[in-house]
PDB file of C-alpha atoms in Angstrom:
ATOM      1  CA  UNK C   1     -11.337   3.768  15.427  1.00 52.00           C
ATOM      2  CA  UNK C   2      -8.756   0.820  15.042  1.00 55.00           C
ATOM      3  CA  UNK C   3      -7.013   0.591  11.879  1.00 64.00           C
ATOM      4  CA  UNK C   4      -7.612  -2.750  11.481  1.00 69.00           C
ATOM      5  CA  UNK C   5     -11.380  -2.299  10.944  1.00 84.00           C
ATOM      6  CA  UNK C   6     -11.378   0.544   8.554  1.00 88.00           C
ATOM      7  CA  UNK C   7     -12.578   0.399   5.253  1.00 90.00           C
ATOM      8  CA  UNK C   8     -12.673   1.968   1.754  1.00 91.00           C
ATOM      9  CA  UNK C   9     -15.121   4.255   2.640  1.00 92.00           C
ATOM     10  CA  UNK C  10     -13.766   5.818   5.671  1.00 92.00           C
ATOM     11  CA  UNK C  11     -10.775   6.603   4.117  1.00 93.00           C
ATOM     12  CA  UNK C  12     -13.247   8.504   1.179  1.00 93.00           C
ATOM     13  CA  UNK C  13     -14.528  10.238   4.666  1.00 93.00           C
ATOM     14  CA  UNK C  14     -10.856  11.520   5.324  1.00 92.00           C
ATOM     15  CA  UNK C  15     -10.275  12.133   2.154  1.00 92.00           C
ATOM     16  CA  UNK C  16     -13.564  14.591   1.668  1.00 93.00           C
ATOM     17  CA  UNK C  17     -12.091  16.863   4.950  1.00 92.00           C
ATOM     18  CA  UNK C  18     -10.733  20.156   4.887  1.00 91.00           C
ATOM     19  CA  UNK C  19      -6.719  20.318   5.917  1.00 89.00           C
ATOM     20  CA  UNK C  20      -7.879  22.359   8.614  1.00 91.00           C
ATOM     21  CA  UNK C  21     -10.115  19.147   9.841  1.00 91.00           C
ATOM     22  CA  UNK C  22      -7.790  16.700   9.402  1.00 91.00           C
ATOM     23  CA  UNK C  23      -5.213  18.906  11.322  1.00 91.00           C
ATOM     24  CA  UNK C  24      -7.592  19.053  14.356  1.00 92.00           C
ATOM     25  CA  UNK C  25      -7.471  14.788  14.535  1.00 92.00           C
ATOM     26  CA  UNK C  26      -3.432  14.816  14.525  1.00 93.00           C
ATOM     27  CA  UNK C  27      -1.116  15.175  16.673  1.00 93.00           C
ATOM     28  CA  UNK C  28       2.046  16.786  15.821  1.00 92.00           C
ATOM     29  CA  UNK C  29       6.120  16.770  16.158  1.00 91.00           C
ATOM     30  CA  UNK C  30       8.996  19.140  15.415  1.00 90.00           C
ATOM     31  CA  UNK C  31      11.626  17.666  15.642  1.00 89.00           C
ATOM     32  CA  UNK C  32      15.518  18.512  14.050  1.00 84.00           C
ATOM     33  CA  UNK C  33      16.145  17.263  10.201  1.00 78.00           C
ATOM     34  CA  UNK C  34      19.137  15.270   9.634  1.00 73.00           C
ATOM     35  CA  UNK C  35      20.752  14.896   6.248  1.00 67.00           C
ATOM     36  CA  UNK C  36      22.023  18.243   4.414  1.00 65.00           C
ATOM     37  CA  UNK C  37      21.518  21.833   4.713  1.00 64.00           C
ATOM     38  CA  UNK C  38      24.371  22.783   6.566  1.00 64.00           C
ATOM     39  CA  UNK C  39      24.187  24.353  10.085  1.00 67.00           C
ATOM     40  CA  UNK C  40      20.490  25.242   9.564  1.00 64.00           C
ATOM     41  CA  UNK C  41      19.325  22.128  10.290  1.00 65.00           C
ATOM     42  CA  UNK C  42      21.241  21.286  13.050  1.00 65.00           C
ATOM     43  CA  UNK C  43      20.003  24.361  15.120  1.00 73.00           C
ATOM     44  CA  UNK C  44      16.233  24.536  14.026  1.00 77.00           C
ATOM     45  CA  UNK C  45      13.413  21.683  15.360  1.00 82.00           C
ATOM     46  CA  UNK C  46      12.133  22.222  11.621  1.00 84.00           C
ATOM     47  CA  UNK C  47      10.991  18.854  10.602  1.00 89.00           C
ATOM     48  CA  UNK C  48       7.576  17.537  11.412  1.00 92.00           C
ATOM     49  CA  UNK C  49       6.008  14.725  11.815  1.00 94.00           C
ATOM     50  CA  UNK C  50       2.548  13.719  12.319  1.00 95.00           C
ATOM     51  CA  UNK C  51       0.039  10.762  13.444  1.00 95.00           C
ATOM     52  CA  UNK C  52      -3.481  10.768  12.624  1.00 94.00           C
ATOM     53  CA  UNK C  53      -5.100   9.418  15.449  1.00 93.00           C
ATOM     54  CA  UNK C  54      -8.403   7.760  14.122  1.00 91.00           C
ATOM     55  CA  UNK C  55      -6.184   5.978  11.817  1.00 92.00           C
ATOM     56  CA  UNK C  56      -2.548   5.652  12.548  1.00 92.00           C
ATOM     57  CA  UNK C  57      -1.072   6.593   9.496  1.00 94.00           C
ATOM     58  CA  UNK C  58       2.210   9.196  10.847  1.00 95.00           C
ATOM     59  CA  UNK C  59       3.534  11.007   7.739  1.00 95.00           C
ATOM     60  CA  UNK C  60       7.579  13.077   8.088  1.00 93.00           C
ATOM     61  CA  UNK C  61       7.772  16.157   6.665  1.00 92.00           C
ATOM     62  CA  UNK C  62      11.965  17.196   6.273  1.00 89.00           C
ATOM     63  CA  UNK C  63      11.879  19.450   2.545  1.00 86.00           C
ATOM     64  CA  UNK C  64      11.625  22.693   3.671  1.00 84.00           C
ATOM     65  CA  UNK C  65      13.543  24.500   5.958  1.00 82.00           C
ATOM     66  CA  UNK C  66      10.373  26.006   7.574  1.00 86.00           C
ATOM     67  CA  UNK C  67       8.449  24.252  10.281  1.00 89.00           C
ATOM     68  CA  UNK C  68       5.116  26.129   9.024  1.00 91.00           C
ATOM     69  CA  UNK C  69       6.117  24.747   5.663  1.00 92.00           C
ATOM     70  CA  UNK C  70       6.487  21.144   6.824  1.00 92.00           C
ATOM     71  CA  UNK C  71       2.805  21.110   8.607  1.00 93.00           C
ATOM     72  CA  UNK C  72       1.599  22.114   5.642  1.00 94.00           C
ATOM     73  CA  UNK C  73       2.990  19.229   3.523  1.00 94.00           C
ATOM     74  CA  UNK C  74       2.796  16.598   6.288  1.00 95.00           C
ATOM     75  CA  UNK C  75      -1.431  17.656   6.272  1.00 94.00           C
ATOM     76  CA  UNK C  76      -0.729  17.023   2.056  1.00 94.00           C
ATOM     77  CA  UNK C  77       0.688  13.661   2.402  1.00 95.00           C
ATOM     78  CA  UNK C  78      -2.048  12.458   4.969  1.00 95.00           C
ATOM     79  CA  UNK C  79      -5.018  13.559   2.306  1.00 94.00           C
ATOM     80  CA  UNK C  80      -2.864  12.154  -0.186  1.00 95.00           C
ATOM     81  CA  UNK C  81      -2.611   8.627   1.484  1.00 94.00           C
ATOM     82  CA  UNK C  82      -6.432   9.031   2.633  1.00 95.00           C
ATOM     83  CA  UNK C  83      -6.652   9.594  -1.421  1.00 94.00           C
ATOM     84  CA  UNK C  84      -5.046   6.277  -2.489  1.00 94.00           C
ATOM     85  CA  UNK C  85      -6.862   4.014   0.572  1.00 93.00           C
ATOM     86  CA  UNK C  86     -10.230   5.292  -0.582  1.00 93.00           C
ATOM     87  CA  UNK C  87      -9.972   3.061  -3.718  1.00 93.00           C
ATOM     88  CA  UNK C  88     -12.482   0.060  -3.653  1.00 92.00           C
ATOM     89  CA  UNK C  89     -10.988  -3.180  -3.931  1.00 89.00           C
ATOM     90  CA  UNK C  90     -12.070  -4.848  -7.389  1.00 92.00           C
ATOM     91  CA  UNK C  91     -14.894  -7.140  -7.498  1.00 93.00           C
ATOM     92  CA  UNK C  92     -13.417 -10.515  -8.276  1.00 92.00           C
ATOM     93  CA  UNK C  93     -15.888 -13.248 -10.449  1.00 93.00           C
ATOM     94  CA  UNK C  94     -15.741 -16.952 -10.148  1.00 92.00           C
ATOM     95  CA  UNK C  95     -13.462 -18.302 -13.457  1.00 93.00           C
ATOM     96  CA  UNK C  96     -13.938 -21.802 -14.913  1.00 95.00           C
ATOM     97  CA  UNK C  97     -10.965 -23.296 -17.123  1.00 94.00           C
ATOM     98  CA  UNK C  98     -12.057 -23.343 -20.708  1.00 95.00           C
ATOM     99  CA  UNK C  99     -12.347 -26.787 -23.086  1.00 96.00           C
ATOM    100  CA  UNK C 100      -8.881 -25.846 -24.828  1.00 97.00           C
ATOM    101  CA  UNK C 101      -7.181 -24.935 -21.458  1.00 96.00           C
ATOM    102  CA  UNK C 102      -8.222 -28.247 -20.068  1.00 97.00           C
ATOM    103  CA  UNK C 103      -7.224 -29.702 -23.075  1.00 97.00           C
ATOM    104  CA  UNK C 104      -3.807 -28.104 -22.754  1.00 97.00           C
ATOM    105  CA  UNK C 105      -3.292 -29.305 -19.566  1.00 97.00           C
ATOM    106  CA  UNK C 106      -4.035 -33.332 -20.116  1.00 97.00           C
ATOM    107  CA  UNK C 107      -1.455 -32.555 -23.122  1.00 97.00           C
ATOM    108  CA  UNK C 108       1.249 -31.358 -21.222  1.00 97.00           C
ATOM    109  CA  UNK C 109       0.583 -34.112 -18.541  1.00 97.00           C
ATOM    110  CA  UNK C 110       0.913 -36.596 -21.382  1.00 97.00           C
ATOM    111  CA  UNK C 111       4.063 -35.097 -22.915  1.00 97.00           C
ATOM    112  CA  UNK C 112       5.411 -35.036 -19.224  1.00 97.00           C
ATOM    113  CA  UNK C 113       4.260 -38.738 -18.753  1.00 96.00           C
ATOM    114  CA  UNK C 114       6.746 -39.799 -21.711  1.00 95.00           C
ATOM    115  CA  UNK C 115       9.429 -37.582 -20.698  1.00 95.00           C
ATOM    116  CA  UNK C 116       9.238 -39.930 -17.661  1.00 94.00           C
ATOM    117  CA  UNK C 117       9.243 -42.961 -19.462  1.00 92.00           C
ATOM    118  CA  UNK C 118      12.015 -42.425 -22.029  1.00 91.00           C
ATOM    119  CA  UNK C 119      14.223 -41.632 -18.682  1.00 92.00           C
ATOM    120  CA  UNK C 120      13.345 -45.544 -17.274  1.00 90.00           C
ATOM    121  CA  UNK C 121      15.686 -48.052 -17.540  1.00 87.00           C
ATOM    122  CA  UNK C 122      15.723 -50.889 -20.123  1.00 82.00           C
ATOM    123  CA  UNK C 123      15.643 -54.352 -19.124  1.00 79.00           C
ATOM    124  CA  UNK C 124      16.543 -56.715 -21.585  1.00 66.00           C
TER     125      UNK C 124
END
């Protein structure tokens, strides 16, 4: 699937899968953590991160100092993002300006208007 033509509701799909399920659809990188935790991270390939194929979305996992660990939340954040993409947009109704709005508006327009006016120069 392209990303570009997904929808609300395949995201709900996502969402509904197991971690096991989603895991099976990504594909998956260890690579070494920068930032702190001393000499740890320089030696281990404990960070992880991870593409969902069918839609794109790669998640980094870098919190824990356990590769196993970082899977685990990398598979978290992808059902969490699958979460907040499943939300329909809002159905949107067609507004008209009320009398006083409209009203409101030819006032200002007026009070504008003589703004304008008193700025003019005088000829005598």
């Amino acid at each position: 699937m392209d990303n570009e033509h997904l929808t609300y509701r395949d995201y709900a799909r996502y969402a509904r899968q197991s971690a096991e399920e989603v895991a099976r659809d990504c594909e998956a990188e260890a690579f070494r953590a920068s930032g702190p935790g001393g000499q740890c991270v320089n030696t281990t390939d404990s960070a992880v991160r991870m593409t969902h194929l069918p839609t794109g979305i790669t998640v980094t996992s870098r919190e824990s100092r356990s590769q196993f660990r970082n899977r685990q939340l990398c598979l978290q954040k992808l059902r969490q993002e699958f979460v907040e993409r499943a939300v329909p947009p809002k159905v949107r109704h067609a507004t008209r300006p009320s009398r006083a709005a409209r009203q409101r508006r030819l006032d200002h327009k007026h009070l504008r208007a003589q703004v304008k006016v008193q700025r003019r120069r005088i000829d005598e």
